[in-house]
PDB file of C-alpha atoms in Angstrom:
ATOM      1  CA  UNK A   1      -9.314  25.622  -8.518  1.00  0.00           C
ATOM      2  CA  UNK A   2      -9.939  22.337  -9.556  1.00  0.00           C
ATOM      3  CA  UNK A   3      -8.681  19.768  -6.960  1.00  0.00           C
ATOM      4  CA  UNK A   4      -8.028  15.504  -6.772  1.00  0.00           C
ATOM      5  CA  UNK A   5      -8.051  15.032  -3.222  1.00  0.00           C
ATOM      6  CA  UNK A   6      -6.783  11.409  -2.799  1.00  0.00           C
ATOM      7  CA  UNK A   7      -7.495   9.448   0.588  1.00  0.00           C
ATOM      8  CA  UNK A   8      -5.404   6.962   0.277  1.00  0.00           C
ATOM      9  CA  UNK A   9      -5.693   5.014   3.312  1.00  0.00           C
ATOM     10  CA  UNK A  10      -7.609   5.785   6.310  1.00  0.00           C
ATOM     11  CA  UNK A  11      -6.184   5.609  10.043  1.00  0.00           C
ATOM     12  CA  UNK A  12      -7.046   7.555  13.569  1.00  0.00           C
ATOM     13  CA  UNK A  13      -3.958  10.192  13.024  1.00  0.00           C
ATOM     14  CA  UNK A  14      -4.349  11.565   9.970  1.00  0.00           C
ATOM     15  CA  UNK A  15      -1.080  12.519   9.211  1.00  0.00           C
ATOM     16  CA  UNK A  16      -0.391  14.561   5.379  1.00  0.00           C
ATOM     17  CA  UNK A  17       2.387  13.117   3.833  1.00  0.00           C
ATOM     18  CA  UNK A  18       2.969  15.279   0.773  1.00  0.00           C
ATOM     19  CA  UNK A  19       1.404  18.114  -1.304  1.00  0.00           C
ATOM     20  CA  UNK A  20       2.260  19.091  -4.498  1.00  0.00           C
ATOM     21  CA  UNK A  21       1.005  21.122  -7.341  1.00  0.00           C
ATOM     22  CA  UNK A  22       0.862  19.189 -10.360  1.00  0.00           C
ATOM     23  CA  UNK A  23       0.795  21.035 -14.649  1.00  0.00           C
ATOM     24  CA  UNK A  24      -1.708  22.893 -14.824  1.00  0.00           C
ATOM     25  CA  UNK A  25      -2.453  24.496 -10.977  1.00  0.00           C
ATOM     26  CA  UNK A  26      -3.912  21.826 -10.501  1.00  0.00           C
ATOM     27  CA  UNK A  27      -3.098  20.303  -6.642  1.00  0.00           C
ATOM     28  CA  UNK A  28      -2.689  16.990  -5.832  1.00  0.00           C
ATOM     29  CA  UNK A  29      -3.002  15.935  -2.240  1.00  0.00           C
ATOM     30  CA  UNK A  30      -1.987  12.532  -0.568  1.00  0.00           C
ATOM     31  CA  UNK A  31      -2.909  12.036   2.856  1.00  0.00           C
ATOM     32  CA  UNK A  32      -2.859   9.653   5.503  1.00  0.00           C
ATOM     33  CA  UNK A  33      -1.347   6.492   5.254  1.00  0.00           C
ATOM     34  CA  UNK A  34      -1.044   2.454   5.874  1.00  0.00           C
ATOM     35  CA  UNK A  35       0.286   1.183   9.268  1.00  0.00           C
ATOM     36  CA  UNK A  36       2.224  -1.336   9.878  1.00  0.00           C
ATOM     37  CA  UNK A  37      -1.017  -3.153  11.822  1.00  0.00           C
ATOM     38  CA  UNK A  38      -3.113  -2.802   8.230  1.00  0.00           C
ATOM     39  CA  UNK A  39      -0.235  -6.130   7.237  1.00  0.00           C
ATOM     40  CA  UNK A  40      -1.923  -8.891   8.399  1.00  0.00           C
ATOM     41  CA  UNK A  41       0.722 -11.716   7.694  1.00  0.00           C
ATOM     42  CA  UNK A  42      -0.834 -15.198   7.329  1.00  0.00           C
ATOM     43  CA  UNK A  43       1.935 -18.075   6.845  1.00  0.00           C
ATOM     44  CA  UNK A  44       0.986 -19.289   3.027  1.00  0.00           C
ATOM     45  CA  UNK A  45       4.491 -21.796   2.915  1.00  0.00           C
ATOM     46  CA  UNK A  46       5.425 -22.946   6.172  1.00  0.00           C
ATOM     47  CA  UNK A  47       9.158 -22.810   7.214  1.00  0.00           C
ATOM     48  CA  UNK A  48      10.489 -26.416   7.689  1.00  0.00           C
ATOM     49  CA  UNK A  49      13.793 -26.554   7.946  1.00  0.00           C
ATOM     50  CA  UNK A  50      16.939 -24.412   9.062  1.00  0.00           C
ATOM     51  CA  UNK A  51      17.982 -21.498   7.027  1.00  0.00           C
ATOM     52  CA  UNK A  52      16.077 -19.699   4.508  1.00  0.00           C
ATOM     53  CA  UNK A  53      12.187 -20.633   3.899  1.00  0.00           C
ATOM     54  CA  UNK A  54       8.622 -19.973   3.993  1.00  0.00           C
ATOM     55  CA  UNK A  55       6.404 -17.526   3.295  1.00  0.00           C
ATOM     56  CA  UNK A  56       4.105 -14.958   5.033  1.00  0.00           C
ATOM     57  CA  UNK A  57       1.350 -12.866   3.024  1.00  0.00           C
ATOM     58  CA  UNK A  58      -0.866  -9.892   3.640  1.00  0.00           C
ATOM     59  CA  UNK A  59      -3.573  -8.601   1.077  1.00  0.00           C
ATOM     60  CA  UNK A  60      -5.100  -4.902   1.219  1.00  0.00           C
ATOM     61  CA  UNK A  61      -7.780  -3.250  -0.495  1.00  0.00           C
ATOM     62  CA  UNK A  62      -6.884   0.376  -0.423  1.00  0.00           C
ATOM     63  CA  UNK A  63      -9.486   3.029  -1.310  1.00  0.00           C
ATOM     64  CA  UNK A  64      -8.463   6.175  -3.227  1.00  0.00           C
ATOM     65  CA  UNK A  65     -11.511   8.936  -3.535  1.00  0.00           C
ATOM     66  CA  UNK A  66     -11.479  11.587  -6.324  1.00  0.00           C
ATOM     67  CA  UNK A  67     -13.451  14.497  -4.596  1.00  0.00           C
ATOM     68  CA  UNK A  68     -14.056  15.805  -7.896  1.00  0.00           C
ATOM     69  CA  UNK A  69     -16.171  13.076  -9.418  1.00  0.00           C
ATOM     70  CA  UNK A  70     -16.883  11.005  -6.155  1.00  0.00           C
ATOM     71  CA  UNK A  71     -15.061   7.999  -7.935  1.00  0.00           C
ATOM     72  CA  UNK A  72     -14.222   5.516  -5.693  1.00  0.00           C
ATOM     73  CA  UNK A  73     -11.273   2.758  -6.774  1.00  0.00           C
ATOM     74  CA  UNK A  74     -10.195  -0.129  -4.567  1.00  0.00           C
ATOM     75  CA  UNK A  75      -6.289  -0.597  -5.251  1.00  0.00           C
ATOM     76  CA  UNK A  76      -6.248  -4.470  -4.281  1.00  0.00           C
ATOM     77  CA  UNK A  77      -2.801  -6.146  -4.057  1.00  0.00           C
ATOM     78  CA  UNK A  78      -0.804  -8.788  -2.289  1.00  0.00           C
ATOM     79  CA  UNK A  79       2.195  -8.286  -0.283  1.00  0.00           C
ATOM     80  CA  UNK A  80       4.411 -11.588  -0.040  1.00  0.00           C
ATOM     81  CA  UNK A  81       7.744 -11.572   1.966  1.00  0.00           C
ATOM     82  CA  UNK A  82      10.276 -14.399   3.224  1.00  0.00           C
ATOM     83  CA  UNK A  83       9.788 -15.806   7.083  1.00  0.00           C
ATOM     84  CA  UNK A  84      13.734 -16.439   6.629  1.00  0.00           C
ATOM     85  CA  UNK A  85      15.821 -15.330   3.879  1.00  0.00           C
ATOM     86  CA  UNK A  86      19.684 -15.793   3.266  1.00  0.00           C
ATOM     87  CA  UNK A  87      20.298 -11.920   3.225  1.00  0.00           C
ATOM     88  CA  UNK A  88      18.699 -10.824   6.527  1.00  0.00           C
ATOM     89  CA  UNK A  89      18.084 -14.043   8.033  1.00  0.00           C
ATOM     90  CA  UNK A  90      14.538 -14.780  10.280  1.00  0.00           C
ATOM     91  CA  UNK A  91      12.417 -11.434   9.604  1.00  0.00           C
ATOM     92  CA  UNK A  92       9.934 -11.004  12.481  1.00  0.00           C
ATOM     93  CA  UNK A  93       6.724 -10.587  11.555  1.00  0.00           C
ATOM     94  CA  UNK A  94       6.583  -6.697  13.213  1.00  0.00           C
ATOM     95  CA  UNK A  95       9.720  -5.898  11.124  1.00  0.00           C
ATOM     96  CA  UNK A  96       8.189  -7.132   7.853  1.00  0.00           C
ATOM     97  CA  UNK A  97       4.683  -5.132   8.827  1.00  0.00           C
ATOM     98  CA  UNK A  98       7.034  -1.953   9.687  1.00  0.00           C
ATOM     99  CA  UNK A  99       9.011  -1.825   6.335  1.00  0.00           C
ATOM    100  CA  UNK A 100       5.824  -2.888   4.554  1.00  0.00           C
ATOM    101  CA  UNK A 101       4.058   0.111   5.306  1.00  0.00           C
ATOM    102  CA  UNK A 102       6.779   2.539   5.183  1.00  0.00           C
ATOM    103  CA  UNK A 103       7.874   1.651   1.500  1.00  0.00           C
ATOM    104  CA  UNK A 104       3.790   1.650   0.611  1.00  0.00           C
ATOM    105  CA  UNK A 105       3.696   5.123   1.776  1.00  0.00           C
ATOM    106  CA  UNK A 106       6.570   6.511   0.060  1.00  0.00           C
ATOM    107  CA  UNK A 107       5.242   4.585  -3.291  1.00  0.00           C
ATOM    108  CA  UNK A 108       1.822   6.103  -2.682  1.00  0.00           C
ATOM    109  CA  UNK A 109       3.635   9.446  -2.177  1.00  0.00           C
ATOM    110  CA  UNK A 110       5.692   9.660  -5.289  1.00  0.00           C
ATOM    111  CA  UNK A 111       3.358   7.725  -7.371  1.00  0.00           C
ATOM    112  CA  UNK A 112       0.261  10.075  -6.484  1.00  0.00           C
ATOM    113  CA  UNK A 113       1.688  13.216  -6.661  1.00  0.00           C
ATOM    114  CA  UNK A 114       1.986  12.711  -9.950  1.00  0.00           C
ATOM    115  CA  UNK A 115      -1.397  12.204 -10.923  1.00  0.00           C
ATOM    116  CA  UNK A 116      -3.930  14.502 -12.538  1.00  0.00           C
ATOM    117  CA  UNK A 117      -7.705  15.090 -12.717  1.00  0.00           C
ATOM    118  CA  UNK A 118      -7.127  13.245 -15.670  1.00  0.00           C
ATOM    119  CA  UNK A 119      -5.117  10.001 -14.352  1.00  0.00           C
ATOM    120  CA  UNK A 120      -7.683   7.247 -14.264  1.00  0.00           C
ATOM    121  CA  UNK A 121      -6.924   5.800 -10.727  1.00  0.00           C
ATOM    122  CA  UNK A 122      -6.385   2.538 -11.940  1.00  0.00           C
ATOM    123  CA  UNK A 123      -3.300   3.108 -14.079  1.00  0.00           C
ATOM    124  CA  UNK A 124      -2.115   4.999 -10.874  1.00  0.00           C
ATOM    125  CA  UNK A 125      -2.985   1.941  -8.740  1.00  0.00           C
ATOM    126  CA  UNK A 126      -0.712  -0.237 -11.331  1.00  0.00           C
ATOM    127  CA  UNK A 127       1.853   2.361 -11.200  1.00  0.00           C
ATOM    128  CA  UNK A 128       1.962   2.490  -7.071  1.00  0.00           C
ATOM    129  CA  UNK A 129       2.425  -1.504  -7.329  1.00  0.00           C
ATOM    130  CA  UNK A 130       5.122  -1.491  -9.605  1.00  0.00           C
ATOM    131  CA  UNK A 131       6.818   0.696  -7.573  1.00  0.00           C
ATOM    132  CA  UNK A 132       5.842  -0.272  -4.541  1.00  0.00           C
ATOM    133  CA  UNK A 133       7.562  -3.918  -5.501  1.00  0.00           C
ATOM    134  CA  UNK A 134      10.914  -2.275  -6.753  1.00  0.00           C
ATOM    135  CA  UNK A 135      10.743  -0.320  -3.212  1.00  0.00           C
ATOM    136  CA  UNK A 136       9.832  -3.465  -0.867  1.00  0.00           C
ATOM    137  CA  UNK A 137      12.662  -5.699  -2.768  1.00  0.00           C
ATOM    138  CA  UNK A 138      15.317  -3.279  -2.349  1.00  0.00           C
ATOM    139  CA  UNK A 139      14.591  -3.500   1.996  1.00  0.00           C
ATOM    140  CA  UNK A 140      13.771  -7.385   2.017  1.00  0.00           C
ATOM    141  CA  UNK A 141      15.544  -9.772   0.397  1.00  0.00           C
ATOM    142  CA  UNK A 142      12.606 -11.965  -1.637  1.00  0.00           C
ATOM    143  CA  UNK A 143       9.868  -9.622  -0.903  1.00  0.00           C
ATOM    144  CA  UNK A 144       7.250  -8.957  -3.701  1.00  0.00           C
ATOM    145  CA  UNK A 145       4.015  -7.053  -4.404  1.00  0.00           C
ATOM    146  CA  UNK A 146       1.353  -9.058  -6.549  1.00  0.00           C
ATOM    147  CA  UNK A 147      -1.185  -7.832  -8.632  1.00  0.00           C
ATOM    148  CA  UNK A 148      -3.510 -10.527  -7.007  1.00  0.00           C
ATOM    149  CA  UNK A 149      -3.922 -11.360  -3.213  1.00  0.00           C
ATOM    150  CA  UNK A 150      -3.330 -14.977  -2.269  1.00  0.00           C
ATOM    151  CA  UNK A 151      -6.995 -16.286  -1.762  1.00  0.00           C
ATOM    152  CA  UNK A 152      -5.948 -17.951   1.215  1.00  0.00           C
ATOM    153  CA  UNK A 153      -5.198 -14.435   2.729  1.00  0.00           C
ATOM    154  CA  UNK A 154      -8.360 -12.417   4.119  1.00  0.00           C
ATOM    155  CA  UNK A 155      -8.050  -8.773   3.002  1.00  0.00           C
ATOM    156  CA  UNK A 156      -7.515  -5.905   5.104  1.00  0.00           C
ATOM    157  CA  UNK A 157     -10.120  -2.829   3.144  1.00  0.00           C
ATOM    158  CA  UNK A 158      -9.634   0.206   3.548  1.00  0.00           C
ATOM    159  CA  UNK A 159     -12.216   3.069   3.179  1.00  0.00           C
ATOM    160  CA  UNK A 160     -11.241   6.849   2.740  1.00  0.00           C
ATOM    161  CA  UNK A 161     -13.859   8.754   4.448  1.00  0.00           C
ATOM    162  CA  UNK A 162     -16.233  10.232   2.032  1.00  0.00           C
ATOM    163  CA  UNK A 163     -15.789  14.168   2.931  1.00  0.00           C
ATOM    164  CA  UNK A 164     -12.807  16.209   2.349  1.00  0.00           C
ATOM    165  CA  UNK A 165     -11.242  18.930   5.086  1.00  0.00           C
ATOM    166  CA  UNK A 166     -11.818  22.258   3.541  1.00  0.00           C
TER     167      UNK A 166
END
């Protein structure tokens, strides 16, 4: 049987998040997963007066193996979210890291299962930050996913390991 085996991102507890068979018995698998220490926040607008303001970002280079081929994609994108917004008020830095990761794992979730031997990972990369965006906005106020990393913001890369569990 033909398998995509997807590392999405790599951490010490490898922990599978979702399988799924997609048309064709053909499985898709999506494993592991981003942590909340994988958002390094760097203040890109300073917060200068009371109330809301300022700006912390976080850029990661995810990369996504397809076992089949041995293609390997880097998913690069920016994560920008409020240091104080009007909705939630101050957002600590650990809070913003927390609901970061969990709303890039359940966009890498829904938006992977989907794919195919035939999905070119890049449309599945713009698909995961489109989602991803809706996902973050809806838990913080102001948050947004960019196509582009600030330059001022050092990326975080992440490298699926190059064998697959059998």
């Amino acid at each position: 049987m033909l398998r995509l085996l997807t590392w999405l991102f790599a951490f010490p507890l490898w922990v599978v998040l979702l399988s799924g068979c997609a048309t064709g018995g053909t499985t898709t698998w999506v494993e592991g997963g981003v942590g909340p220490r994988h958002f390094k926040f760097q203040e890109i607008v300073p917060k200068r007066t009371s109330g809301p303001g300022g700006w912390r970002a976080a850029c990661l280079h995810v990369g996504i193996l397809r076992d089949t081929t041995g293609e390997l994609f880097y998913c690069k994108f920016g994560v920008e979210v409020p240091i104080e917004n009007e909705a939630q008020g101050a957002i600590p830095i650990d809070v913003a890291q927390s609901r970061c990761a969990r709303c890039a794992n359940l966009a890498a979730q829904t938006t992977l299962a989907a794919a195919t031997p035939a999905t070119p990972i890049g449309i599945a990369c713009e698909e995961f930050k489109t989602l991803y965006g809706l996902m973050l906005g809806g838990v913080i106020t102001g948050a947004r996913v960019m196509r582009t990393c600030d330059p001022r913001v050092e990326p975080v890369v992440l490298t699926p390991l190059a064998s697959s569990p059998k």
